[in-house]
Amino acid sequence: MSTPEPVRRRLLDEAARVLADEGPAALSARRLVKAVGASTMAVYTHFGSMPALVREVMREGFERFEARTDVVRPTDDPVADLYAICRVYQEFARAEPDVYAVMFGGSQLAGFELTDDDREMGTGMLRVPFGVIRRCTEAGRFRDGDASLRAWQLWCQMHGLAQLERAGYFTGPRTPDETLSALVRDFAIGQGDAVEAATASLPDSLRNLP
């Protein structure tokens, strides 16, 4: 018989899998415990309720996102680093779209609502772009300004792009990756970076944007 912690771990893993593969509507206590070989009581013993289990999935989502950003190491080009962080954001939203939806309140699971603590965890994601934006300012690439507000502006752009891609709006000639690159480039220019420098910070294949 499994010890309690492995059962809890398997329930979280299965919930994340169902959310990613089939969406919140497919998630149920009966389905989860059948998949992991436990009793229905296991969900309530370890989490108290299905919404609480989904909250743990959400928390793990933030941890997974943080693990992805940790891989991005600072270079001597902070604008290129900002692009890399934004690319990680979009890659995460694509890889785990339903977990992403739960993280930001877009998942309609009965009884699940974001709390103030949940939102505080979400805004904690801003520390990464905030730090890179400060480096851009310190390097003279961005003019002096409120790094916190700039991080919020960039987050709104990244979230909007992720939502539009998720909804299937990229059906024309423009691709999400091209749009991402243009957003970051134009954001940098808007913050004071030179057009040539901002363009040079993009990957080689994306430097011919209009």
mmCIF file of C-alpha atoms in Angstrom:
data_model
loop_
_atom_site.group_PDB
_atom_site.id
_atom_site.type_symbol
_atom_site.label_atom_id
_atom_site.label_comp_id
_atom_site.label_asym_id
_atom_site.label_seq_id
_atom_site.Cartn_x
_atom_site.Cartn_y
_atom_site.Cartn_z
ATOM 1 C CA MET A 1 0.000 0.000 0.000
ATOM 2 C CA SER A 2 1.269 3.498 -0.877
ATOM 3 C CA THR A 3 2.153 5.951 1.822
ATOM 4 C CA PRO A 4 -0.006 9.108 2.070
ATOM 5 C CA GLU A 5 2.447 11.473 0.383
ATOM 6 C CA PRO A 6 2.808 9.438 -2.844
ATOM 7 C CA VAL A 7 -1.013 9.272 -3.075
ATOM 8 C CA ARG A 8 -1.179 13.049 -2.722
ATOM 9 C CA ARG A 9 1.521 13.443 -5.339
ATOM 10 C CA ARG A 10 -0.241 11.136 -7.776
ATOM 11 C CA LEU A 11 -3.543 12.952 -7.286
ATOM 12 C CA LEU A 12 -1.892 16.265 -8.126
ATOM 13 C CA ASP A 13 -0.129 14.812 -11.145
ATOM 14 C CA GLU A 14 -3.330 13.248 -12.440
ATOM 15 C CA ALA A 15 -5.326 16.425 -11.865
ATOM 16 C CA ALA A 16 -2.717 18.425 -13.769
ATOM 17 C CA ARG A 17 -2.795 15.875 -16.581
ATOM 18 C CA VAL A 18 -6.584 15.958 -16.886
ATOM 19 C CA LEU A 19 -6.606 19.758 -16.821
ATOM 20 C CA ALA A 20 -3.944 19.916 -19.517
ATOM 21 C CA ASP A 21 -5.419 17.209 -21.748
ATOM 22 C CA GLU A 22 -9.172 17.621 -21.341
ATOM 23 C CA GLY A 23 -9.900 20.769 -19.377
ATOM 24 C CA PRO A 24 -11.646 21.471 -16.049
ATOM 25 C CA ALA A 25 -14.974 19.939 -17.084
ATOM 26 C CA ALA A 26 -13.371 16.480 -17.119
ATOM 27 C CA LEU A 27 -12.010 16.747 -13.582
ATOM 28 C CA SER A 28 -13.816 14.819 -10.852
ATOM 29 C CA ALA A 29 -12.866 13.147 -7.586
ATOM 30 C CA ARG A 30 -14.131 9.784 -8.828
ATOM 31 C CA ARG A 31 -12.037 9.959 -11.975
ATOM 32 C CA LEU A 32 -8.895 10.989 -10.118
ATOM 33 C CA VAL A 33 -9.017 8.270 -7.488
ATOM 34 C CA LYS A 34 -9.782 5.614 -10.087
ATOM 35 C CA ALA A 35 -6.678 6.642 -12.036
ATOM 36 C CA VAL A 36 -4.375 6.528 -8.999
ATOM 37 C CA GLY A 37 -5.926 3.503 -7.297
ATOM 38 C CA ALA A 38 -7.197 5.229 -4.167
ATOM 39 C CA SER A 39 -10.548 5.821 -2.491
ATOM 40 C CA THR A 40 -12.622 8.959 -3.026
ATOM 41 C CA MET A 41 -11.872 9.887 0.570
ATOM 42 C CA ALA A 42 -8.220 10.405 -0.416
ATOM 43 C CA VAL A 43 -9.110 13.644 -2.219
ATOM 44 C CA TYR A 44 -10.818 15.050 0.865
ATOM 45 C CA THR A 45 -8.183 13.690 3.270
ATOM 46 C CA HIS A 46 -5.310 15.363 1.437
ATOM 47 C CA PHE A 47 -6.998 18.490 0.080
ATOM 48 C CA GLY A 48 -10.340 18.949 1.823
ATOM 49 C CA SER A 49 -12.253 19.541 -1.408
ATOM 50 C CA MET A 50 -11.927 19.471 -5.181
ATOM 51 C CA PRO A 51 -11.494 23.265 -5.368
ATOM 52 C CA ALA A 52 -8.645 22.977 -2.840
ATOM 53 C CA LEU A 53 -7.009 20.329 -5.014
ATOM 54 C CA VAL A 54 -7.298 22.625 -8.042
ATOM 55 C CA ARG A 55 -5.704 25.381 -5.948
ATOM 56 C CA GLU A 56 -2.717 23.106 -5.339
ATOM 57 C CA VAL A 57 -2.497 22.482 -9.091
ATOM 58 C CA MET A 58 -2.473 26.249 -9.551
ATOM 59 C CA ARG A 59 0.291 26.652 -6.976
ATOM 60 C CA GLU A 60 2.314 24.005 -8.721
ATOM 61 C CA GLY A 61 1.737 25.877 -11.950
ATOM 62 C CA PHE A 62 3.460 28.926 -10.507
ATOM 63 C CA GLU A 63 6.296 26.718 -9.288
ATOM 64 C CA ARG A 64 6.683 25.183 -12.750
ATOM 65 C CA PHE A 65 6.709 28.614 -14.325
ATOM 66 C CA GLU A 66 9.367 29.761 -11.886
ATOM 67 C CA ALA A 67 11.435 26.675 -12.690
ATOM 68 C CA ARG A 68 11.313 27.600 -16.378
ATOM 69 C CA THR A 69 12.403 31.178 -15.739
ATOM 70 C CA ASP A 70 15.243 29.983 -13.510
ATOM 71 C CA VAL A 71 16.806 28.374 -16.574
ATOM 72 C CA VAL A 72 17.185 31.803 -18.217
ATOM 73 C CA ARG A 73 20.582 33.048 -17.117
ATOM 74 C CA PRO A 74 21.492 36.755 -17.243
ATOM 75 C CA THR A 75 23.688 37.829 -20.135
ATOM 76 C CA ASP A 76 25.344 41.121 -20.988
ATOM 77 C CA ASP A 77 22.270 42.045 -23.064
ATOM 78 C CA PRO A 78 19.342 42.689 -20.691
ATOM 79 C CA VAL A 79 16.886 43.383 -23.522
ATOM 80 C CA ALA A 80 17.669 39.963 -25.007
ATOM 81 C CA ASP A 81 17.111 38.528 -21.526
ATOM 82 C CA LEU A 82 13.731 40.285 -21.357
ATOM 83 C CA TYR A 83 12.786 38.699 -24.672
ATOM 84 C CA ALA A 84 13.878 35.293 -23.334
ATOM 85 C CA ILE A 85 11.687 35.688 -20.240
ATOM 86 C CA CYS A 86 8.704 36.685 -22.373
ATOM 87 C CA ARG A 87 9.295 33.690 -24.635
ATOM 88 C CA VAL A 88 9.317 31.407 -21.579
ATOM 89 C CA TYR A 89 5.994 32.920 -20.508
ATOM 90 C CA GLN A 90 4.389 32.122 -23.859
ATOM 91 C CA GLU A 91 5.919 28.640 -23.998
ATOM 92 C CA PHE A 92 4.499 27.872 -20.558
ATOM 93 C CA ALA A 93 1.030 29.116 -21.540
ATOM 94 C CA ARG A 94 1.149 26.896 -24.636
ATOM 95 C CA ALA A 95 2.488 23.828 -22.840
ATOM 96 C CA GLU A 96 -0.042 23.904 -19.992
ATOM 97 C CA PRO A 97 -3.018 25.947 -21.236
ATOM 98 C CA ASP A 98 -5.608 24.675 -18.770
ATOM 99 C CA VAL A 99 -3.270 24.928 -15.790
ATOM 100 C CA TYR A 100 -2.503 28.467 -17.007
ATOM 101 C CA ALA A 101 -6.250 29.156 -17.100
ATOM 102 C CA VAL A 102 -6.612 27.980 -13.501
ATOM 103 C CA MET A 103 -3.661 30.122 -12.445
ATOM 104 C CA PHE A 104 -5.330 33.270 -13.736
ATOM 105 C CA GLY A 105 -8.951 32.559 -12.941
ATOM 106 C CA GLY A 106 -10.069 31.554 -16.409
ATOM 107 C CA SER A 107 -11.079 28.031 -15.463
ATOM 108 C CA GLN A 108 -14.738 27.458 -14.678
ATOM 109 C CA LEU A 109 -14.658 24.695 -12.097
ATOM 110 C CA ALA A 110 -17.602 24.727 -9.727
ATOM 111 C CA GLY A 111 -16.627 26.120 -6.353
ATOM 112 C CA PHE A 112 -13.156 27.326 -7.370
ATOM 113 C CA GLU A 113 -12.404 31.020 -7.021
ATOM 114 C CA LEU A 114 -9.120 32.850 -6.694
ATOM 115 C CA THR A 115 -8.348 34.243 -3.240
ATOM 116 C CA ASP A 116 -6.235 37.277 -2.370
ATOM 117 C CA ASP A 117 -3.377 34.894 -1.475
ATOM 118 C CA ASP A 118 -3.698 33.248 -4.874
ATOM 119 C CA ARG A 119 -3.539 36.608 -6.625
ATOM 120 C CA GLU A 120 -0.545 37.616 -4.536
ATOM 121 C CA MET A 121 1.185 34.471 -5.729
ATOM 122 C CA GLY A 122 0.335 35.434 -9.300
ATOM 123 C CA THR A 123 1.673 38.958 -9.011
ATOM 124 C CA GLY A 124 4.837 37.426 -7.582
ATOM 125 C CA MET A 125 5.602 36.421 -11.161
ATOM 126 C CA LEU A 126 6.364 40.083 -11.805
ATOM 127 C CA ARG A 127 9.594 39.919 -9.835
ATOM 128 C CA VAL A 128 11.353 38.309 -12.812
ATOM 129 C CA PRO A 129 10.542 40.929 -15.489
ATOM 130 C CA PHE A 130 10.893 43.639 -12.827
ATOM 131 C CA GLY A 131 14.479 42.590 -12.197
ATOM 132 C CA VAL A 132 15.339 42.435 -15.888
ATOM 133 C CA ILE A 133 13.700 45.799 -16.584
ATOM 134 C CA ARG A 134 15.793 47.355 -13.813
ATOM 135 C CA ARG A 135 18.894 45.899 -15.446
ATOM 136 C CA CYS A 136 17.817 47.456 -18.763
ATOM 137 C CA THR A 137 17.594 50.831 -17.024
ATOM 138 C CA GLU A 138 20.909 50.414 -15.235
ATOM 139 C CA ALA A 139 22.565 49.506 -18.545
ATOM 140 C CA GLY A 140 21.265 52.703 -20.134
ATOM 141 C CA ARG A 141 18.982 50.852 -22.532
ATOM 142 C CA PHE A 142 15.791 52.153 -20.872
ATOM 143 C CA ARG A 143 15.270 55.689 -19.596
ATOM 144 C CA ASP A 144 14.653 56.158 -15.884
ATOM 145 C CA GLY A 145 11.145 55.197 -14.847
ATOM 146 C CA ASP A 146 8.929 53.052 -12.670
ATOM 147 C CA ALA A 147 10.125 49.468 -13.197
ATOM 148 C CA SER A 148 7.091 48.105 -11.358
ATOM 149 C CA LEU A 149 4.633 49.842 -13.701
ATOM 150 C CA ARG A 150 6.651 48.719 -16.704
ATOM 151 C CA ALA A 151 6.524 45.120 -15.497
ATOM 152 C CA TRP A 152 2.736 45.388 -15.156
ATOM 153 C CA GLN A 153 2.440 46.795 -18.675
ATOM 154 C CA LEU A 154 4.517 43.984 -20.088
ATOM 155 C CA TRP A 155 2.542 41.349 -18.174
ATOM 156 C CA CYS A 156 -0.719 42.696 -19.616
ATOM 157 C CA GLN A 157 0.743 42.352 -23.102
ATOM 158 C CA MET A 158 2.030 38.837 -22.468
ATOM 159 C CA HIS A 159 -1.255 37.674 -20.969
ATOM 160 C CA GLY A 160 -3.241 39.184 -23.838
ATOM 161 C CA LEU A 161 -1.045 37.423 -26.383
ATOM 162 C CA ALA A 162 -1.379 34.102 -24.558
ATOM 163 C CA GLN A 163 -5.164 34.447 -24.365
ATOM 164 C CA LEU A 164 -5.548 35.326 -28.045
ATOM 165 C CA GLU A 165 -3.385 32.397 -29.105
ATOM 166 C CA ARG A 166 -5.344 30.066 -26.818
ATOM 167 C CA ALA A 167 -8.599 31.293 -28.377
ATOM 168 C CA GLY A 168 -7.302 30.519 -31.877
ATOM 169 C CA TYR A 169 -7.185 34.049 -33.238
ATOM 170 C CA PHE A 170 -3.856 33.620 -35.030
ATOM 171 C CA THR A 171 -5.344 32.436 -38.314
ATOM 172 C CA GLY A 172 -3.837 35.074 -40.616
ATOM 173 C CA PRO A 173 -0.291 35.689 -41.844
ATOM 174 C CA ARG A 174 1.021 36.854 -38.463
ATOM 175 C CA THR A 175 2.297 34.226 -36.053
ATOM 176 C CA PRO A 176 2.383 34.333 -32.238
ATOM 177 C CA ASP A 177 6.190 34.200 -32.205
ATOM 178 C CA GLU A 178 6.491 37.082 -34.662
ATOM 179 C CA THR A 179 3.981 39.076 -32.642
ATOM 180 C CA LEU A 180 5.857 38.330 -29.423
ATOM 181 C CA SER A 181 9.114 39.576 -30.906
ATOM 182 C CA ALA A 182 7.505 42.761 -32.196
ATOM 183 C CA LEU A 183 5.866 43.382 -28.819
ATOM 184 C CA VAL A 184 9.145 43.071 -26.933
ATOM 185 C CA ARG A 185 11.052 45.132 -29.480
ATOM 186 C CA ASP A 186 8.482 47.924 -29.493
ATOM 187 C CA PHE A 187 8.176 47.778 -25.690
ATOM 188 C CA ALA A 188 11.951 48.302 -25.429
ATOM 189 C CA ILE A 189 11.853 51.175 -27.911
ATOM 190 C CA GLY A 190 8.983 52.740 -26.002
ATOM 191 C CA GLN A 191 11.059 52.604 -22.824
ATOM 192 C CA GLY A 192 13.910 54.491 -24.478
ATOM 193 C CA ASP A 193 15.980 51.844 -26.268
ATOM 194 C CA ALA A 194 17.363 52.681 -29.699
ATOM 195 C CA VAL A 195 15.579 50.986 -32.601
ATOM 196 C CA GLU A 196 18.803 49.402 -33.819
ATOM 197 C CA ALA A 197 19.755 48.134 -30.359
ATOM 198 C CA ALA A 198 16.291 46.729 -29.634
ATOM 199 C CA THR A 199 16.227 44.968 -32.994
ATOM 200 C CA ALA A 200 19.724 43.570 -32.524
ATOM 201 C CA SER A 201 18.617 42.010 -29.205
ATOM 202 C CA LEU A 202 16.131 39.768 -30.993
ATOM 203 C CA PRO A 203 17.155 36.323 -32.284
ATOM 204 C CA ASP A 204 18.737 36.406 -35.754
ATOM 205 C CA SER A 205 15.670 34.900 -37.448
ATOM 206 C CA LEU A 206 13.422 37.678 -36.131
ATOM 207 C CA ARG A 207 15.412 40.799 -36.922
ATOM 208 C CA ASN A 208 13.589 41.602 -40.166
ATOM 209 C CA LEU A 209 10.282 42.458 -38.557
ATOM 210 C CA PRO A 210 8.385 45.346 -40.176
#
